[in-house]
Amino acid sequence: MGKKPNIIIVLADDMGFSDIGCFGSEIRTPCLDAMAAQGIRYNHMYNNARCCPSRASLLTGLYPHQAGVGLMMENLGIKEYQGYLNDSCITLAEGVKSAGYQTGMIGKWHVGGGYQKTREALERAGKKGYPTPMQRGFDYFYGTLEGAGNYYNPVTLMENGEWINIRPEDNFYYTEKIGEKACEALERFSGDDVPFFLYVSFNAPHWPLHAREEDIAAYEGTYLVGWDEIRKRRYQKQLEMGIVKDIWDMSPRDTGSPDWDEIEDKDWEDIKMAVYAAQIEEMDREIGKIREKLTQLELEKDTFILFTSDNGACAEELPEDGWICNFASERTLNGEKVEIGNLSKRRPGKEDTYMSYGLPWANASNTPFRLFKHWIHEGGISAPCVVSWGDNIKNPGRVEETPIHFIDIMPTILELAEAEYPREWKGTPIHPVAGESFLSSVREKWERKRPIFWEHEGNCGVRLGRYKLVRCYPEDFALYDMELDRTELHDISGEHPEIKKELLKAYEEWAQETGVKSREKILEIIKNSEV
């Protein structure tokens, strides 16, 4: 292959399928749109419907249960559900280091177990117990260990094992800092004639709704047309771009979303979505700075970049003074109280607020699909995916429709790096990689051979070829033809009972082999434990 390429993976957090311009959005994402024009859009990229299970698969090439993150970060006393990466896997960083790569990570980790509520509690614990990126193959790390936080003052912020204190005068904003630190890492990497792997894991646009005021103002008023109109406009753009097919009817507005005409405080709903849009534009801007740095260092043509999101849009409402305070300080850097919850009298965006944008806007983010983060329907597991690689892309600007999954990223990256996937690591046998490399798709037609499986909180399913069997726990399984009905509106179980039986058997065998426990069993363990 000649000189080994540099590799960058960029991950968004809780961003819906239609939230970037090249997948139908009105949100301004010029960098990602340019990458798509010069590269490939994969419109069937699948994740695991939730933050840390998806990250576990992305980093290891395994299903999350195999890697130890079968639920979330709680340790349930079972290897498949210990809440952090176990010793039966290797990470992408460990894999490419064996092929001579420098490695770095910037941003959200979230596969390191259940951290306590505050930094002080971690310090009392001696900073021990759960793996950081430095312990799993990364030469450099700047970012957060937790799953969320305040963008102006995130908890568990660390650089190379040392906790970082943010001061009011720093004018800190996490998305901007991730871009800055990524560019600094590129500068360091470029000093050696050695290829690098950089994992850039944004927290954006995960709640809370925090963005710079000037970016919010640019979108204010845009969403007064309402979520139904935004969905229609996005769907039409997706049809024009070839992201979706006209035989896939857009799913109806979610039953949890009211008619826009019934909303009394439309200005508040508008500003929530305006902040969310600003968060995405700010992330795109930082990705643009990373690409500019590559160009400045004359590395752009030699660098493979993959962008995607860890799950579908998030419909969670944040209750007033709710459970979320364990992710962030209850005071701002200046000592003011942070008002937690979706309080309609407050304008979101600043450090002293802590809000989410709610189900109706998440429904728009996931256009044209059903459901959200947590669920295994397409709205929960479908992510936009853009790949660019200098002049190495054949027919740039195209849309690839073959299903790919986060488990496929490991074998793809290892093929790029000319690295072998080992049978054991540090004397311990590891699981064989679960995914398939899709690297050849950058130059030619590629078709996956293996089925794809999911399980999260009892929501589960399997996709094999054109068919997908999916369960919305605790309901029965439904069967859909993804070629004719990717928006999952017509259950064909009655028409094809033999296909449903075949896929259910495949799912049950996979669940047994992978160590998946029933939802009832997991709830029993949680009830009887102190997690």
Coordinates of C-alpha atoms in Angstrom, one line a residue:
M1 CA 0.0 0.0 0.0
G2 CA 3.0 2.3 0.3
K3 CA 3.1 5.0 3.0
K4 CA 0.6 4.3 5.6
P5 CA -2.2 6.9 5.8
N6 CA -2.9 9.0 8.9
I7 CA -6.3 8.2 10.4
I8 CA -8.8 10.5 12.1
I9 CA -12.2 9.4 13.5
V10 CA -14.6 12.2 14.5
L11 CA -17.6 11.3 16.6
A12 CA -20.6 13.5 17.4
D13 CA -22.8 12.8 20.4
D14 CA -26.6 12.3 20.3
M15 CA -26.9 13.8 16.8
G16 CA -29.8 12.7 14.6
F17 CA -29.7 11.2 11.1
S18 CA -30.7 14.5 9.4
D19 CA -28.9 17.0 11.5
I20 CA -26.1 18.0 9.0
G21 CA -26.5 19.8 5.7
C22 CA -25.3 16.9 3.5
F23 CA -28.0 14.7 5.1
G24 CA -30.8 17.1 4.7
S25 CA -30.5 19.7 7.4
E26 CA -30.9 23.5 7.3
I27 CA -28.1 23.7 9.9
R28 CA -25.0 25.1 8.4
T29 CA -22.2 22.5 8.2
P30 CA -20.0 23.6 5.4
C31 CA -17.0 21.5 6.5
L32 CA -18.9 18.2 6.6
D33 CA -20.7 19.1 3.4
A34 CA -17.4 19.7 1.7
M35 CA -16.1 16.4 3.0
A36 CA -19.2 14.7 1.6
A37 CA -18.7 16.3 -1.8
Q38 CA -15.1 15.1 -1.9
G39 CA -15.8 11.7 -0.3
I40 CA -18.6 9.3 0.5
R41 CA -21.8 9.5 2.5
Y42 CA -22.8 6.1 4.0
N43 CA -26.6 6.3 4.6
H44 CA -26.8 3.0 6.4
M45 CA -24.3 3.5 9.2
Y46 CA -25.5 1.8 12.4
N47 CA -24.5 2.3 16.0
N48 CA -25.8 0.8 19.3
A49 CA -28.5 3.4 20.2
R50 CA -26.7 4.7 23.2
C51 CA -23.5 6.6 24.0
C52 CA -21.1 4.1 25.8
P53 CA -22.3 0.9 24.1
S54 CA -21.7 2.6 20.7
R55 CA -18.3 3.8 21.8
A56 CA -17.3 0.4 23.1
S57 CA -18.1 -1.1 19.6
L58 CA -16.3 1.7 17.7
L59 CA -13.2 1.3 19.8
T60 CA -13.0 -2.5 19.8
G61 CA -14.8 -3.9 16.7
L62 CA -16.9 -6.0 19.1
Y63 CA -20.5 -5.9 20.3
P64 CA -20.8 -3.9 23.5
H65 CA -21.5 -6.9 25.7
Q66 CA -18.3 -8.6 24.4
A67 CA -16.3 -5.5 25.4
G68 CA -17.9 -5.2 28.9
V69 CA -20.4 -2.4 28.3
G70 CA -23.6 -4.4 27.8
L71 CA -25.7 -1.8 29.6
M72 CA -24.1 1.5 30.6
M73 CA -21.4 2.4 33.1
E74 CA -22.9 0.5 36.0
N75 CA -20.9 -2.6 37.2
L76 CA -23.4 -5.4 37.5
G77 CA -20.8 -8.0 38.5
I78 CA -20.8 -9.7 35.2
K79 CA -18.0 -9.5 32.7
E80 CA -20.3 -8.5 29.9
Y81 CA -21.9 -5.8 32.1
Q82 CA -19.0 -4.4 34.1
G83 CA -19.5 -0.9 32.6
Y84 CA -16.0 -0.4 31.3
L85 CA -13.8 -2.0 28.6
N86 CA -12.8 -5.5 29.8
D87 CA -9.6 -7.5 29.1
S88 CA -11.2 -9.5 26.3
C89 CA -10.8 -6.8 23.8
I90 CA -8.2 -4.4 22.3
T91 CA -8.9 -0.8 21.3
L92 CA -8.2 0.9 18.0
A93 CA -5.3 2.7 19.6
E94 CA -3.8 -0.6 20.8
G95 CA -4.3 -2.2 17.4
V96 CA -2.7 0.5 15.3
K97 CA 0.2 1.1 17.8
S98 CA 1.3 -2.4 16.9
A99 CA 1.7 -1.2 13.3
G100 CA 3.9 1.8 14.4
Y101 CA 1.2 4.5 14.7
Q102 CA 1.3 7.4 17.1
T103 CA -2.1 7.7 18.9
G104 CA -4.1 10.4 20.5
M105 CA -7.6 11.0 21.8
I106 CA -9.4 14.3 22.3
G107 CA -12.9 14.6 24.0
K108 CA -15.4 12.3 25.6
W109 CA -14.2 8.8 26.8
H110 CA -17.3 7.3 28.5
V111 CA -16.1 3.6 28.4
G112 CA -14.3 3.8 31.7
G113 CA -16.9 2.8 34.3
G114 CA -19.1 4.6 36.9
Y115 CA -17.2 7.7 38.0
Q116 CA -18.4 9.4 41.2
K117 CA -20.4 12.6 41.2
T118 CA -17.5 15.0 41.7
R119 CA -13.8 15.3 41.1
E120 CA -13.3 15.4 44.8
A121 CA -14.7 12.0 45.1
L122 CA -12.4 10.7 42.4
E123 CA -9.4 12.3 44.1
R124 CA -10.4 10.6 47.4
A125 CA -10.4 7.4 45.5
G126 CA -6.8 8.0 44.4
K127 CA -7.8 8.2 40.7
K128 CA -7.9 4.5 40.5
G129 CA -10.3 1.7 39.5
Y130 CA -11.3 2.3 35.9
P131 CA -9.4 2.6 32.7
T132 CA -8.6 6.0 31.1
P133 CA -7.5 6.3 27.4
M134 CA -3.9 6.3 28.5
Q135 CA -4.3 2.8 29.8
R136 CA -5.9 1.6 26.6
G137 CA -3.3 2.5 24.0
F138 CA -3.5 6.3 23.6
D139 CA -0.2 8.2 23.9
Y140 CA -2.0 11.5 24.5
F141 CA -5.4 12.3 26.0
Y142 CA -7.3 15.5 26.6
G143 CA -11.0 15.3 27.5
T144 CA -13.7 14.1 29.9
L145 CA -14.2 10.7 31.4
E146 CA -17.9 11.2 32.1
G147 CA -20.9 10.9 29.7
A148 CA -22.0 14.5 29.8
G149 CA -21.3 17.8 31.5
N150 CA -21.4 21.6 31.4
Y151 CA -19.8 22.9 28.2
Y152 CA -18.3 25.8 30.1
N153 CA -17.1 23.8 33.1
P154 CA -17.2 20.0 32.4
V155 CA -16.5 17.5 35.2
T156 CA -13.8 14.9 35.0
L157 CA -11.7 17.0 32.6
M158 CA -8.2 15.6 32.3
E159 CA -5.0 15.9 30.3
N160 CA -2.6 12.9 30.3
G161 CA -3.8 11.8 33.8
E162 CA -3.9 15.2 35.4
W163 CA -7.1 16.9 36.4
I164 CA -7.7 20.3 34.9
N165 CA -9.1 23.3 36.7
I166 CA -11.0 25.8 34.6
R167 CA -11.0 29.5 35.6
P168 CA -13.7 32.1 34.8
E169 CA -11.2 34.1 32.8
D170 CA -10.4 31.1 30.5
N171 CA -13.6 31.7 28.4
F172 CA -13.7 28.0 28.1
Y173 CA -16.1 26.2 25.8
Y174 CA -15.7 22.5 25.4
T175 CA -16.4 22.1 21.7
E176 CA -13.8 24.9 20.9
K177 CA -11.3 23.4 23.2
I178 CA -11.6 19.9 21.5
G179 CA -10.8 21.5 18.2
E180 CA -7.9 23.5 19.6
K181 CA -6.4 20.4 21.3
A182 CA -6.9 18.3 18.2
C183 CA -4.9 20.8 16.1
E184 CA -2.2 20.9 18.8
A185 CA -2.0 17.1 18.6
L186 CA -1.6 17.3 14.8
E187 CA 1.3 19.7 15.2
R188 CA 3.0 17.3 17.5
F189 CA 2.3 14.2 15.3
S190 CA 3.6 16.0 12.2
G191 CA 7.1 16.4 13.7
D192 CA 7.8 12.7 13.2
D193 CA 7.8 10.8 10.0
V194 CA 5.4 8.3 11.6
P195 CA 1.7 7.9 10.8
F196 CA -0.9 8.9 13.5
F197 CA -4.3 7.8 14.6
L198 CA -6.4 10.6 16.3
Y199 CA -9.8 10.0 17.8
V200 CA -11.8 13.2 18.2
S201 CA -14.9 12.6 20.3
F202 CA -17.1 15.7 20.6
N203 CA -19.7 16.1 23.4
A204 CA -21.8 18.2 21.0
P205 CA -24.7 18.2 20.5
H206 CA -25.5 16.2 23.6
W207 CA -27.5 18.1 26.3
P208 CA -27.2 20.6 27.9
L209 CA -28.1 23.3 25.4
H210 CA -25.0 25.4 25.7
A211 CA -23.7 27.5 22.8
R212 CA -22.0 30.9 22.2
E213 CA -24.6 33.6 22.0
E214 CA -23.6 34.9 18.6
D215 CA -24.1 31.4 17.1
I216 CA -27.5 31.1 18.8
A217 CA -28.6 34.4 17.5
A218 CA -27.9 33.3 13.9
Y219 CA -30.6 30.6 14.2
E220 CA -33.1 32.4 16.4
G221 CA -36.5 32.6 14.6
T222 CA -35.6 29.8 12.1
Y223 CA -37.7 27.2 13.9
L224 CA -40.9 29.2 14.4
V225 CA -42.2 27.3 11.4
G226 CA -42.4 24.3 13.7
W227 CA -41.1 20.7 13.9
D228 CA -43.6 19.4 11.3
E229 CA -42.4 21.8 8.7
I230 CA -38.8 21.2 9.5
R231 CA -39.4 17.5 9.1
K232 CA -41.1 18.0 5.7
R233 CA -38.2 20.3 4.4
R234 CA -35.5 17.9 5.5
Y235 CA -37.3 14.9 4.0
Q236 CA -37.6 16.7 0.7
K237 CA -33.9 17.5 0.7
Q238 CA -33.0 13.9 1.6
L239 CA -35.0 12.7 -1.4
E240 CA -33.2 15.2 -3.7
M241 CA -29.8 14.1 -2.4
G242 CA -30.5 10.4 -2.6
I243 CA -30.1 9.9 1.1
V244 CA -33.6 8.3 1.3
K245 CA -35.8 6.7 -1.3
D246 CA -39.2 8.0 -2.3
I247 CA -40.7 4.6 -1.6
W248 CA -39.9 5.1 2.1
D249 CA -42.7 7.2 3.4
M250 CA -41.7 9.6 6.2
S251 CA -42.8 8.3 9.5
P252 CA -45.8 10.2 11.1
R253 CA -45.1 12.7 13.8
D254 CA -44.3 10.8 17.0
T255 CA -47.3 10.4 19.3
G256 CA -45.4 12.2 22.0
S257 CA -45.1 15.3 19.9
P258 CA -48.0 17.8 19.9
D259 CA -49.2 19.6 16.8
W260 CA -47.2 22.8 16.4
D261 CA -50.4 24.9 16.3
E262 CA -51.1 23.7 19.9
I263 CA -47.9 25.1 21.3
E264 CA -48.4 28.3 23.3
D265 CA -44.8 29.4 23.8
K266 CA -43.4 29.0 20.3
D267 CA -40.5 31.4 21.0
W268 CA -39.2 29.1 23.7
E269 CA -39.4 26.0 21.5
D270 CA -37.7 28.0 18.7
I271 CA -34.8 29.0 20.9
K272 CA -34.2 25.5 22.2
M273 CA -33.7 24.2 18.7
A274 CA -31.7 27.3 17.8
V275 CA -29.2 26.5 20.5
Y276 CA -29.0 22.8 19.4
A277 CA -28.4 24.0 15.8
A278 CA -25.6 26.3 17.1
Q279 CA -23.9 23.5 18.9
I280 CA -23.8 21.5 15.6
E281 CA -22.5 24.5 13.6
E282 CA -19.8 25.1 16.3
M283 CA -18.7 21.5 16.0
D284 CA -18.5 21.7 12.2
R285 CA -16.4 24.8 12.6
E286 CA -13.9 22.9 14.8
I287 CA -13.8 20.0 12.3
G288 CA -13.0 22.6 9.7
K289 CA -10.1 23.9 11.7
I290 CA -8.8 20.3 12.0
R291 CA -8.9 20.0 8.2
E292 CA -7.3 23.4 7.8
K293 CA -4.5 22.3 10.0
L294 CA -4.0 19.1 8.0
T295 CA -3.8 21.3 4.8
Q296 CA -1.3 23.6 6.5
L297 CA 0.9 20.6 7.5
E298 CA 0.5 19.1 4.0
L299 CA -1.1 16.0 5.4
E300 CA -4.7 16.3 4.0
K301 CA -4.1 14.0 1.0
D302 CA -2.6 11.3 3.3
T303 CA -5.3 11.4 6.0
F304 CA -8.4 9.1 6.1
I305 CA -11.2 10.9 8.0
L306 CA -14.4 9.2 9.2
F307 CA -17.2 11.3 10.8
T308 CA -20.4 9.8 12.4
S309 CA -22.6 10.0 15.5
D310 CA -22.9 7.6 18.5
N311 CA -26.7 7.2 18.4
G312 CA -29.9 8.8 17.1
A313 CA -31.3 12.1 18.5
C314 CA -32.1 12.2 22.2
A315 CA -35.8 12.7 23.3
E316 CA -35.0 13.0 27.0
E317 CA -36.6 15.8 29.0
L318 CA -34.5 17.1 31.9
P319 CA -36.6 17.5 35.0
E320 CA -36.1 20.5 37.3
D321 CA -33.3 19.8 39.8
G322 CA -33.2 16.3 38.4
W323 CA -30.8 13.4 38.4
I324 CA -28.6 15.1 35.9
C325 CA -26.7 17.1 38.4
N326 CA -24.2 14.3 38.9
F327 CA -22.8 15.1 35.4
A328 CA -22.0 18.8 36.2
S329 CA -21.3 21.2 39.0
E330 CA -24.3 22.7 40.6
R331 CA -22.6 26.2 40.5
T332 CA -21.1 28.1 37.6
L333 CA -17.4 29.1 37.6
N334 CA -18.5 32.4 39.2
G335 CA -20.5 30.7 41.9
E336 CA -24.0 31.2 40.5
K337 CA -26.6 28.4 40.8
V338 CA -27.1 26.3 37.7
E339 CA -30.8 25.9 37.1
I340 CA -31.3 22.3 36.0
G341 CA -34.3 21.4 33.9
N342 CA -36.4 22.5 30.9
L343 CA -37.7 25.6 32.5
S344 CA -39.9 27.5 30.0
K345 CA -39.2 30.9 31.5
R346 CA -35.4 30.5 30.9
R347 CA -33.4 31.1 27.8
P348 CA -31.1 28.2 27.2
G349 CA -27.5 28.5 26.1
K350 CA -25.6 30.0 29.0
E351 CA -23.6 28.3 31.8
D352 CA -26.3 28.8 34.5
T353 CA -28.9 26.7 32.5
Y354 CA -29.0 23.0 31.9
M355 CA -31.7 22.0 29.4
S356 CA -32.4 19.5 26.6
Y357 CA -34.4 20.2 23.4
G358 CA -37.0 17.5 24.0
L359 CA -38.9 14.8 22.0
P360 CA -40.5 16.9 19.3
W361 CA -37.2 18.4 18.0
A362 CA -35.5 15.0 18.4
N363 CA -38.2 13.6 16.1
A364 CA -37.2 16.2 13.6
S365 CA -33.5 15.4 14.0
N366 CA -34.2 11.8 13.1
T367 CA -36.1 12.5 9.9
P368 CA -37.5 10.4 8.3
F369 CA -37.3 7.6 11.0
R370 CA -39.2 6.5 14.0
L371 CA -38.1 6.6 17.7
F372 CA -34.9 7.8 19.3
K373 CA -31.7 7.1 21.3
H374 CA -32.3 4.0 23.5
W375 CA -34.4 2.2 20.8
I376 CA -33.2 -0.2 18.1
H377 CA -35.6 1.2 15.5
E378 CA -33.9 3.2 12.8
G379 CA -34.3 6.5 14.6
G380 CA -32.2 5.2 17.5
I381 CA -29.4 3.5 15.5
S382 CA -29.0 5.3 12.2
A383 CA -26.2 7.9 12.0
P384 CA -25.0 10.1 9.2
C385 CA -21.5 9.0 8.1
V386 CA -19.0 10.8 5.9
V387 CA -15.6 9.5 4.8
S388 CA -13.0 11.6 3.0
W389 CA -9.4 10.5 2.0
G390 CA -7.7 12.9 -0.3
D391 CA -7.8 11.6 -3.9
N392 CA -8.3 8.0 -2.9
I393 CA -12.1 8.1 -3.2
K394 CA -13.6 6.7 -6.5
N395 CA -16.6 8.8 -7.8
P396 CA -16.5 11.3 -4.9
G397 CA -19.8 12.7 -3.8
R398 CA -21.7 9.4 -4.0
V399 CA -24.0 7.8 -1.5
E400 CA -23.2 4.2 -0.4
E401 CA -26.2 2.2 0.7
T402 CA -24.6 -1.0 2.0
P403 CA -25.3 -1.4 5.8
I404 CA -22.2 -0.8 7.9
H405 CA -21.9 -0.8 11.7
F406 CA -19.6 0.5 14.4
I407 CA -18.2 -3.0 14.7
D408 CA -16.9 -2.6 11.2
I409 CA -14.7 0.4 12.0
M410 CA -12.0 -1.7 13.8
P411 CA -11.3 -4.0 10.8
T412 CA -11.4 -1.1 8.4
I413 CA -8.9 0.9 10.3
L414 CA -6.6 -2.1 10.9
E415 CA -6.6 -2.8 7.1
L416 CA -5.7 0.9 6.5
A417 CA -2.9 0.6 9.0
E418 CA -1.7 -2.8 7.7
A419 CA -2.1 -4.1 11.3
E420 CA -3.0 -7.6 12.3
Y421 CA -5.9 -8.3 14.8
P422 CA -4.4 -10.5 17.5
R423 CA -5.8 -13.6 19.1
E424 CA -4.6 -12.6 22.5
W425 CA -3.5 -9.4 24.2
K426 CA -1.0 -9.2 27.0
G427 CA -1.4 -12.9 27.6
T428 CA -5.2 -12.9 27.6
P429 CA -7.3 -14.4 24.8
I430 CA -9.6 -11.8 23.2
H431 CA -12.8 -12.1 21.1
P432 CA -12.4 -12.3 17.4
V433 CA -13.4 -9.1 15.7
A434 CA -17.1 -9.0 15.1
G435 CA -17.2 -6.7 12.1
E436 CA -16.1 -6.6 8.5
S437 CA -13.8 -4.1 6.8
F438 CA -15.6 -1.9 4.4
L439 CA -12.4 -0.2 3.1
S440 CA -12.8 -1.5 -0.4
S441 CA -16.0 0.5 -0.7
V442 CA -13.9 3.7 -1.2
R443 CA -13.0 2.3 -4.7
E444 CA -15.5 -0.3 -5.6
K445 CA -18.9 -1.9 -4.7
W446 CA -18.8 -3.7 -1.4
E447 CA -21.5 -5.9 0.2
R448 CA -21.4 -7.1 3.8
K449 CA -21.7 -10.8 4.5
R450 CA -22.5 -11.0 8.2
P451 CA -25.8 -10.1 9.9
I452 CA -25.9 -7.1 12.3
F453 CA -27.3 -7.6 15.9
W454 CA -28.4 -5.2 18.6
E455 CA -29.5 -5.3 22.2
H456 CA -30.0 -2.4 24.6
E457 CA -32.3 -2.4 27.6
G458 CA -34.4 -5.2 26.1
N459 CA -34.7 -3.4 22.8
C460 CA -33.1 -5.7 20.3
G461 CA -33.0 -6.9 16.8
V462 CA -31.1 -8.3 13.8
R463 CA -30.6 -7.2 10.2
L464 CA -29.7 -9.7 7.5
G465 CA -29.8 -8.5 4.0
R466 CA -33.0 -6.6 3.2
Y467 CA -34.8 -7.8 6.4
K468 CA -34.7 -6.4 9.9
L469 CA -36.3 -8.0 12.9
V470 CA -36.7 -5.5 15.8
R471 CA -38.3 -5.4 19.2
C472 CA -39.4 -2.4 21.2
Y473 CA -39.3 -3.8 24.7
P474 CA -41.6 -5.3 26.1
E475 CA -43.5 -5.7 22.8
D476 CA -43.3 -8.6 20.3
F477 CA -40.8 -8.6 17.5
A478 CA -41.7 -6.9 14.2
L479 CA -40.3 -7.7 10.8
Y480 CA -39.5 -5.0 8.2
D481 CA -38.3 -5.0 4.6
M482 CA -35.5 -2.4 4.7
E483 CA -35.4 -2.0 0.9
L484 CA -39.1 -1.1 0.6
D485 CA -39.8 0.3 4.1
R486 CA -36.8 1.6 6.0
T487 CA -39.0 3.9 8.0
E488 CA -40.5 0.8 9.6
L489 CA -44.2 1.5 9.0
H490 CA -45.4 -1.9 7.8
D491 CA -44.8 -5.0 9.9
I492 CA -44.7 -8.0 7.5
S493 CA -44.4 -10.7 10.1
G494 CA -47.7 -12.2 9.1
E495 CA -46.7 -12.4 5.4
H496 CA -43.3 -13.9 6.1
P497 CA -43.4 -16.0 9.3
E498 CA -40.6 -18.2 8.1
I499 CA -38.2 -15.2 7.8
K500 CA -39.2 -13.9 11.2
K501 CA -38.5 -17.4 12.7
E502 CA -35.1 -17.6 11.0
L503 CA -34.1 -14.2 12.2
L504 CA -35.3 -14.7 15.7
K505 CA -33.3 -18.0 15.8
A506 CA -30.2 -16.1 14.6
Y507 CA -30.7 -13.4 17.3
E508 CA -31.2 -15.9 20.1
E509 CA -28.0 -17.8 19.1
W510 CA -26.1 -14.5 19.0
A511 CA -27.4 -13.4 22.3
Q512 CA -26.4 -16.7 23.9
E513 CA -22.9 -16.5 22.4
T514 CA -22.4 -12.9 23.3
G515 CA -23.5 -13.1 26.9
V516 CA -26.7 -11.0 26.6
K517 CA -28.9 -11.2 29.6
S518 CA -32.7 -10.7 29.3
R519 CA -34.0 -7.3 30.4
E520 CA -35.9 -9.0 33.2
K521 CA -32.6 -10.6 34.5
I522 CA -30.8 -7.2 34.3
L523 CA -33.6 -5.4 36.2
E524 CA -33.5 -8.2 38.9
I525 CA -29.7 -7.7 39.3
I526 CA -30.1 -4.0 39.6
K527 CA -32.8 -4.3 42.1
N528 CA -30.8 -6.6 44.3
S529 CA -27.6 -4.6 44.1
E530 CA -26.4 -1.2 45.2
V531 CA -25.7 0.2 41.7

